[in-house]
PDB file of C-alpha atoms in Angstrom:
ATOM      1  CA  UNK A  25     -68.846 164.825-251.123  1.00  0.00           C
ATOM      2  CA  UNK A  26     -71.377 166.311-253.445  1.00  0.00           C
ATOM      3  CA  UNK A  27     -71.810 169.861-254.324  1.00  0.00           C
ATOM      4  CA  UNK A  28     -75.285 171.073-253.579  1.00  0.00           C
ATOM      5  CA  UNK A  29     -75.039 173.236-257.418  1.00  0.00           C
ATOM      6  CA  UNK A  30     -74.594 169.653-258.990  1.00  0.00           C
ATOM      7  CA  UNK A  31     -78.431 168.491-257.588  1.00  0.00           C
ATOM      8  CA  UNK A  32     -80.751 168.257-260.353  1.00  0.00           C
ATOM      9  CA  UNK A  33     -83.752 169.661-258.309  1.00  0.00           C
ATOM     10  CA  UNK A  34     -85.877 172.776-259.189  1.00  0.00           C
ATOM     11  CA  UNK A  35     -85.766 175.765-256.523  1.00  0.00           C
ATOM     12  CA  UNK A  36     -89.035 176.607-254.872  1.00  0.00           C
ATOM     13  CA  UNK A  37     -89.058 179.690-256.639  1.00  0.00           C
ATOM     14  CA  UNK A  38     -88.863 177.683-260.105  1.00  0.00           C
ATOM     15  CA  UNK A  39     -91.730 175.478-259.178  1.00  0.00           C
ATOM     16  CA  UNK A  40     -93.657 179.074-257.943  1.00  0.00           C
ATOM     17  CA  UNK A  41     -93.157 179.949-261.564  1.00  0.00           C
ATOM     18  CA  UNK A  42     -94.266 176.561-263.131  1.00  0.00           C
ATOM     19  CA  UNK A  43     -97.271 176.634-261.213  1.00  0.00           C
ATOM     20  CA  UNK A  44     -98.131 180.175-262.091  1.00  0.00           C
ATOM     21  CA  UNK A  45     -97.562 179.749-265.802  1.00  0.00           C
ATOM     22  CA  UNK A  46     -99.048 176.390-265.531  1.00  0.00           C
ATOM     23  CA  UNK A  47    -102.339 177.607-264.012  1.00  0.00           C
ATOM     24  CA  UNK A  48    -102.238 180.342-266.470  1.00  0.00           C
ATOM     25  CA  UNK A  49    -101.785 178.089-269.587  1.00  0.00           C
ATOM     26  CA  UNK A  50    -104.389 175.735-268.934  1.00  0.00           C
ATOM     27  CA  UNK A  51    -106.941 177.624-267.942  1.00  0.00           C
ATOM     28  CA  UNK A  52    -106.425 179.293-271.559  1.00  0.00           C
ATOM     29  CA  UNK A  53    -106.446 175.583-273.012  1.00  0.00           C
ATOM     30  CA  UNK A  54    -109.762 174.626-271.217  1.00  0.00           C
ATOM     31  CA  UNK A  55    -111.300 177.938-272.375  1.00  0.00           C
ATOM     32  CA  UNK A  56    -110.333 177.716-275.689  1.00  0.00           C
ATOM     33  CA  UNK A  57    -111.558 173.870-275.748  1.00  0.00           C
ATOM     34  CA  UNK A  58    -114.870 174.964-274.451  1.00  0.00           C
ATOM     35  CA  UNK A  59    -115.450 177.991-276.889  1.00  0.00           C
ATOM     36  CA  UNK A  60    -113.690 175.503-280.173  1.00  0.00           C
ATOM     37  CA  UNK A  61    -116.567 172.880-279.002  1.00  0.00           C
ATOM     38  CA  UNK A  62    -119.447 175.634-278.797  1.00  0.00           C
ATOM     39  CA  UNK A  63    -118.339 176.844-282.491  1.00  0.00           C
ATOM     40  CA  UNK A  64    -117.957 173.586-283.726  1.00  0.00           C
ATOM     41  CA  UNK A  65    -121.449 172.598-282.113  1.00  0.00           C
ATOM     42  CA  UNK A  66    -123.060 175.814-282.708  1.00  0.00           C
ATOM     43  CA  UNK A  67    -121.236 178.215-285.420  1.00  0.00           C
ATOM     44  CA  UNK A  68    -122.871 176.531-288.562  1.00  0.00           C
ATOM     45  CA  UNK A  69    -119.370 177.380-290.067  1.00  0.00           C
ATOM     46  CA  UNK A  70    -119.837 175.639-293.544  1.00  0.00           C
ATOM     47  CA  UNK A  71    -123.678 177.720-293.855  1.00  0.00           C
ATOM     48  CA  UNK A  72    -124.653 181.068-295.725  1.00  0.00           C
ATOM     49  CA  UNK A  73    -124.720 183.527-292.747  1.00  0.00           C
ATOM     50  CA  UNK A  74    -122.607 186.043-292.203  1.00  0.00           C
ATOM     51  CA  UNK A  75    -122.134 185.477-288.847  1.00  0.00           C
ATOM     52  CA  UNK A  76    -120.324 182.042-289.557  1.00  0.00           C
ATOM     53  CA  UNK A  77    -116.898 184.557-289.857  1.00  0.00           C
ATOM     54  CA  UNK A  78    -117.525 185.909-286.242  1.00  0.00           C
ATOM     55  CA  UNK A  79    -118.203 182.598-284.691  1.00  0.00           C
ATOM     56  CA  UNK A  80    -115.299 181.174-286.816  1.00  0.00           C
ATOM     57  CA  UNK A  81    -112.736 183.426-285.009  1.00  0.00           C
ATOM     58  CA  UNK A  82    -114.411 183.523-281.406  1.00  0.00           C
ATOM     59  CA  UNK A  83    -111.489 180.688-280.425  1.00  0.00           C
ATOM     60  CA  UNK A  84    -108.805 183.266-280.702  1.00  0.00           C
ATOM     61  CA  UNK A  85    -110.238 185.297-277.489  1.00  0.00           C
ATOM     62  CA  UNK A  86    -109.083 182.392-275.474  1.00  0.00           C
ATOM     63  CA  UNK A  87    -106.029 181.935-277.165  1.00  0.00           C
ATOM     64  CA  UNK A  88    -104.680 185.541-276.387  1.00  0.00           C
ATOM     65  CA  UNK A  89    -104.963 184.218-273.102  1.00  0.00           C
ATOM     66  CA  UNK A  90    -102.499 181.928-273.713  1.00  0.00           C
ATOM     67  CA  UNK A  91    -100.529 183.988-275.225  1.00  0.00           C
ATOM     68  CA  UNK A  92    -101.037 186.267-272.221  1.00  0.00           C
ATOM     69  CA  UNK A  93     -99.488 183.156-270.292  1.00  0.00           C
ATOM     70  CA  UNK A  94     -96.659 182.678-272.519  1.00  0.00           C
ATOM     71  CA  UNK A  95     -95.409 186.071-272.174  1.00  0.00           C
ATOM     72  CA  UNK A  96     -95.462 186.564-268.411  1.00  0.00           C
ATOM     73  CA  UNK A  97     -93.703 183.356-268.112  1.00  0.00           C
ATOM     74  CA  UNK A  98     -90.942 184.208-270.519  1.00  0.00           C
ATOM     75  CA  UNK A  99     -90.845 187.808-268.215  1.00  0.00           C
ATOM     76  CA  UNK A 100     -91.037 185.734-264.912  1.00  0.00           C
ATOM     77  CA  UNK A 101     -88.140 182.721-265.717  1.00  0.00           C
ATOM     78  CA  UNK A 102     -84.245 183.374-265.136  1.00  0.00           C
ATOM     79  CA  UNK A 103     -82.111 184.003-268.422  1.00  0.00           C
ATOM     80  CA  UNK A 104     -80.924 180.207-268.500  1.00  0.00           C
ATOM     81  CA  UNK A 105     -84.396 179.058-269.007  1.00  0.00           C
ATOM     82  CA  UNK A 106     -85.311 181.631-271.286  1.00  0.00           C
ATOM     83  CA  UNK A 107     -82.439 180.960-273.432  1.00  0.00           C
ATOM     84  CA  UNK A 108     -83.475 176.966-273.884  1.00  0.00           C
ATOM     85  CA  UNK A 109     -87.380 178.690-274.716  1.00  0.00           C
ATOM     86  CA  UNK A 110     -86.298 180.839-277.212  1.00  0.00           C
ATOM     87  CA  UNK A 111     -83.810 177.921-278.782  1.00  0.00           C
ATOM     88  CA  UNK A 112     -87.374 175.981-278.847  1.00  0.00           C
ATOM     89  CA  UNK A 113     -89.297 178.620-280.265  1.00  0.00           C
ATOM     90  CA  UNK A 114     -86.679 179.392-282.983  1.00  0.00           C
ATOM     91  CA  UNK A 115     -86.699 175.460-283.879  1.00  0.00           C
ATOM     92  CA  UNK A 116     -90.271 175.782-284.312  1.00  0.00           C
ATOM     93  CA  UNK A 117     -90.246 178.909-286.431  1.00  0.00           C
ATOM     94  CA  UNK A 118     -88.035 177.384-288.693  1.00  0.00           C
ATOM     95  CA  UNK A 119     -89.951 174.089-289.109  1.00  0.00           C
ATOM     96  CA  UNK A 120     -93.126 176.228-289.355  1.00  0.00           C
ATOM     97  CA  UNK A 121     -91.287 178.404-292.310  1.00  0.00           C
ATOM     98  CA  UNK A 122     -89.765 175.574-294.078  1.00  0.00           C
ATOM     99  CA  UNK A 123     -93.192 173.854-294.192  1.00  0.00           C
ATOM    100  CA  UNK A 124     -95.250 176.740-295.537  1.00  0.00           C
ATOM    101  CA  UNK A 125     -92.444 177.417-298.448  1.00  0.00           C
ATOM    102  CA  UNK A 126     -92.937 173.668-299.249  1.00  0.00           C
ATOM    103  CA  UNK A 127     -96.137 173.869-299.448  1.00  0.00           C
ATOM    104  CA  UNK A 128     -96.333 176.844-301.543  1.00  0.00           C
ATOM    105  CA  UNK A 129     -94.327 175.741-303.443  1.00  0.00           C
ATOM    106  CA  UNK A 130     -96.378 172.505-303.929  1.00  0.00           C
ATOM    107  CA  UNK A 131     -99.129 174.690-304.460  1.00  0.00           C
ATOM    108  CA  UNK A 132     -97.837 176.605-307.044  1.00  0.00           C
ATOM    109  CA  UNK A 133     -97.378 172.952-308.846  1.00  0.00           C
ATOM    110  CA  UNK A 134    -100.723 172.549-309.082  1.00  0.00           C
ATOM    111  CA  UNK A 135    -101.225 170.352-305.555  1.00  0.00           C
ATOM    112  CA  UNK A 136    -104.102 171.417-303.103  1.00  0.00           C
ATOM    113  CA  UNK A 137    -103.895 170.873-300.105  1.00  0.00           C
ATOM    114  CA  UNK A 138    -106.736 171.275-297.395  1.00  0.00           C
ATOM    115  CA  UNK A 139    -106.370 172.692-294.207  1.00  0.00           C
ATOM    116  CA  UNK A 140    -102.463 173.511-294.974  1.00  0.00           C
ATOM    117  CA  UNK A 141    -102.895 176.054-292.203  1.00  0.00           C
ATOM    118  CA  UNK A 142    -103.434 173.229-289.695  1.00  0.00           C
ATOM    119  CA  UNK A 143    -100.514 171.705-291.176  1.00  0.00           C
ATOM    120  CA  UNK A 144     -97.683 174.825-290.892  1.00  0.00           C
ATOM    121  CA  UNK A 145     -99.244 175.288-287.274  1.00  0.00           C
ATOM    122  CA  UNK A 146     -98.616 171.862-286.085  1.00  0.00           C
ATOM    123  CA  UNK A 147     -95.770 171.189-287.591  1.00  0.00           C
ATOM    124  CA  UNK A 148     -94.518 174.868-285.635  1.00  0.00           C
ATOM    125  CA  UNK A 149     -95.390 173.406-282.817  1.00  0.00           C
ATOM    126  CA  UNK A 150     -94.160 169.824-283.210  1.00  0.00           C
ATOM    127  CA  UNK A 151     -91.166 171.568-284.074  1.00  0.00           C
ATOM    128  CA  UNK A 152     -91.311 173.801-280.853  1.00  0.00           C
ATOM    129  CA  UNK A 153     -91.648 170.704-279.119  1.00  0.00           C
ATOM    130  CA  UNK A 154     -88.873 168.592-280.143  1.00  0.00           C
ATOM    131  CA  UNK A 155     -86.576 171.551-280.480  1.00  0.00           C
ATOM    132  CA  UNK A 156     -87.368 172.382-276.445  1.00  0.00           C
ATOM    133  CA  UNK A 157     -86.762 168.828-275.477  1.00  0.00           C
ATOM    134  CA  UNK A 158     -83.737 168.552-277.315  1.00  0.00           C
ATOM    135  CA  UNK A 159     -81.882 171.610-276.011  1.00  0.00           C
ATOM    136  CA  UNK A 160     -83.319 170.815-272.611  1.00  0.00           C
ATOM    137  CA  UNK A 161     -81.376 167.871-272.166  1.00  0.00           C
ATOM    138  CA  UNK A 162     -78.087 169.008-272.751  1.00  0.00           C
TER     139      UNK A 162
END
Protein backbone atom coordinates (compact mmCIF):
# COMPACT_ATOMS: atom_id res chain seq x y z
CA UNK A 1 0.00 0.00 0.00
CA UNK A 2 1.21 3.41 -0.95
CA UNK A 3 1.41 6.40 1.18
CA UNK A 4 -0.52 9.28 -0.26
CA UNK A 5 2.86 11.81 1.01
CA UNK A 6 4.98 9.56 -1.43
CA UNK A 7 2.66 10.84 -4.74
CA UNK A 8 4.59 13.08 -6.83
CA UNK A 9 1.55 15.37 -7.66
CA UNK A 10 1.30 19.17 -7.00
CA UNK A 11 -1.60 20.31 -4.48
CA UNK A 12 -4.27 22.51 -5.94
CA UNK A 13 -3.05 25.20 -3.96
CA UNK A 14 0.56 24.78 -5.66
CA UNK A 15 -0.88 24.87 -9.11
CA UNK A 16 -3.13 28.21 -7.72
CA UNK A 17 0.31 29.62 -7.17
CA UNK A 18 1.92 28.52 -10.54
CA UNK A 19 -0.81 29.94 -12.34
CA UNK A 20 -0.74 33.21 -10.50
CA UNK A 21 2.99 33.71 -10.85
CA UNK A 22 2.75 32.30 -14.24
CA UNK A 23 0.15 34.81 -15.47
CA UNK A 24 2.11 37.40 -13.73
CA UNK A 25 5.50 36.53 -15.39
CA UNK A 26 4.42 36.43 -18.79
CA UNK A 27 2.45 39.08 -19.09
CA UNK A 28 5.78 41.03 -17.96
CA UNK A 29 7.66 38.96 -20.79
CA UNK A 30 5.09 39.91 -23.56
CA UNK A 31 5.25 43.56 -22.38
CA UNK A 32 8.70 43.81 -22.26
CA UNK A 33 8.92 42.00 -25.86
CA UNK A 34 6.54 44.52 -27.21
CA UNK A 35 8.23 47.74 -25.73
CA UNK A 36 12.21 45.91 -26.68
CA UNK A 37 10.60 45.64 -30.40
CA UNK A 38 9.14 49.35 -30.40
CA UNK A 39 12.79 50.61 -29.20
CA UNK A 40 14.53 48.52 -31.41
CA UNK A 41 12.08 49.63 -34.33
CA UNK A 42 11.70 53.08 -33.22
CA UNK A 43 14.48 54.38 -30.56
CA UNK A 44 17.17 55.29 -33.25
CA UNK A 45 19.54 54.04 -30.41
CA UNK A 46 22.92 54.25 -32.38
CA UNK A 47 21.75 58.30 -33.58
CA UNK A 48 22.74 61.82 -32.07
CA UNK A 49 19.57 62.61 -30.02
CA UNK A 50 19.35 62.78 -26.70
CA UNK A 51 16.41 61.02 -26.38
CA UNK A 52 18.11 57.70 -27.67
CA UNK A 53 19.09 57.27 -23.55
CA UNK A 54 15.30 57.47 -22.59
CA UNK A 55 14.10 55.16 -25.25
CA UNK A 56 17.18 52.94 -24.51
CA UNK A 57 15.94 52.24 -20.92
CA UNK A 58 12.03 52.27 -21.59
CA UNK A 59 12.39 48.10 -21.49
CA UNK A 60 13.11 48.19 -17.82
CA UNK A 61 9.36 49.51 -16.99
CA UNK A 62 8.22 46.13 -18.03
CA UNK A 63 10.81 44.34 -16.45
CA UNK A 64 9.98 45.68 -12.85
CA UNK A 65 6.98 43.93 -13.61
CA UNK A 66 8.63 40.93 -13.62
CA UNK A 67 10.37 41.52 -10.96
CA UNK A 68 7.06 42.48 -9.33
CA UNK A 69 6.15 38.72 -10.26
CA UNK A 70 9.18 37.23 -8.91
CA UNK A 71 8.76 38.63 -5.59
CA UNK A 72 5.13 37.82 -4.83
CA UNK A 73 5.83 34.37 -5.88
CA UNK A 74 8.82 33.90 -3.65
CA UNK A 75 6.17 35.58 -0.74
CA UNK A 76 3.30 33.24 -1.97
CA UNK A 77 5.36 29.53 -2.22
CA UNK A 78 5.91 27.23 1.00
CA UNK A 79 9.56 27.30 2.54
CA UNK A 80 10.53 23.94 0.64
CA UNK A 81 10.11 25.59 -2.64
CA UNK A 82 11.62 28.67 -1.69
CA UNK A 83 14.61 27.00 -0.44
CA UNK A 84 15.28 25.09 -4.06
CA UNK A 85 14.63 29.10 -5.62
CA UNK A 86 17.01 30.64 -3.63
CA UNK A 87 19.66 27.50 -4.18
CA UNK A 88 18.91 28.53 -8.03
CA UNK A 89 19.29 32.05 -7.64
CA UNK A 90 22.54 31.72 -5.60
CA UNK A 91 23.93 29.32 -8.53
CA UNK A 92 23.20 32.02 -10.81
CA UNK A 93 24.77 34.81 -8.81
CA UNK A 94 27.79 33.03 -8.63
CA UNK A 95 28.06 32.16 -12.36
CA UNK A 96 27.02 35.79 -13.05
CA UNK A 97 30.06 37.00 -10.57
CA UNK A 98 32.59 34.62 -11.75
CA UNK A 99 31.89 35.73 -15.35
CA UNK A 100 32.13 39.48 -14.87
CA UNK A 101 35.63 39.02 -12.79
CA UNK A 102 36.76 37.02 -15.90
CA UNK A 103 35.94 39.32 -17.98
CA UNK A 104 37.44 42.15 -16.24
CA UNK A 105 40.00 40.67 -15.86
CA UNK A 106 40.28 39.96 -19.65
CA UNK A 107 39.64 43.43 -20.04
CA UNK A 108 42.20 44.71 -18.09
CA UNK A 109 44.55 42.47 -20.59
CA UNK A 110 43.81 44.46 -23.21
CA UNK A 111 40.64 42.18 -24.72
CA UNK A 112 37.31 44.03 -25.66
CA UNK A 113 34.62 42.57 -25.55
CA UNK A 114 31.15 43.86 -26.91
CA UNK A 115 28.06 43.59 -25.27
CA UNK A 116 29.85 41.83 -22.08
CA UNK A 117 26.75 42.98 -20.24
CA UNK A 118 24.62 40.61 -22.34
CA UNK A 119 27.12 38.11 -21.59
CA UNK A 120 27.28 38.30 -17.37
CA UNK A 121 23.33 38.51 -17.70
CA UNK A 122 22.88 35.37 -19.57
CA UNK A 123 25.26 33.52 -18.27
CA UNK A 124 23.28 34.60 -14.55
CA UNK A 125 20.57 33.29 -15.86
CA UNK A 126 21.82 30.15 -17.62
CA UNK A 127 23.30 29.65 -14.41
CA UNK A 128 19.91 30.26 -12.54
CA UNK A 129 18.60 27.81 -14.78
CA UNK A 130 20.71 24.86 -14.50
CA UNK A 131 21.31 25.49 -10.84
CA UNK A 132 17.15 25.31 -10.32
CA UNK A 133 16.92 22.17 -12.33
CA UNK A 134 19.62 20.57 -10.66
CA UNK A 135 18.52 21.04 -7.04
CA UNK A 136 14.99 20.37 -8.20
CA UNK A 137 15.58 16.94 -8.92
CA UNK A 138 16.97 15.74 -5.90
Amino acid sequence: MTNKLDIQDRSEGDRARSRAYQLEFWSGIVSYAVVLSGVLLWGDLDGVSPWRFLWAVLPVIPALWIVRAVVRHVRRIDDYQRLLLLQGFAGGFAVAMIVSVTLAFLEIAGLRVPGVGWIIYGAGMLGWIITGTVVGRR
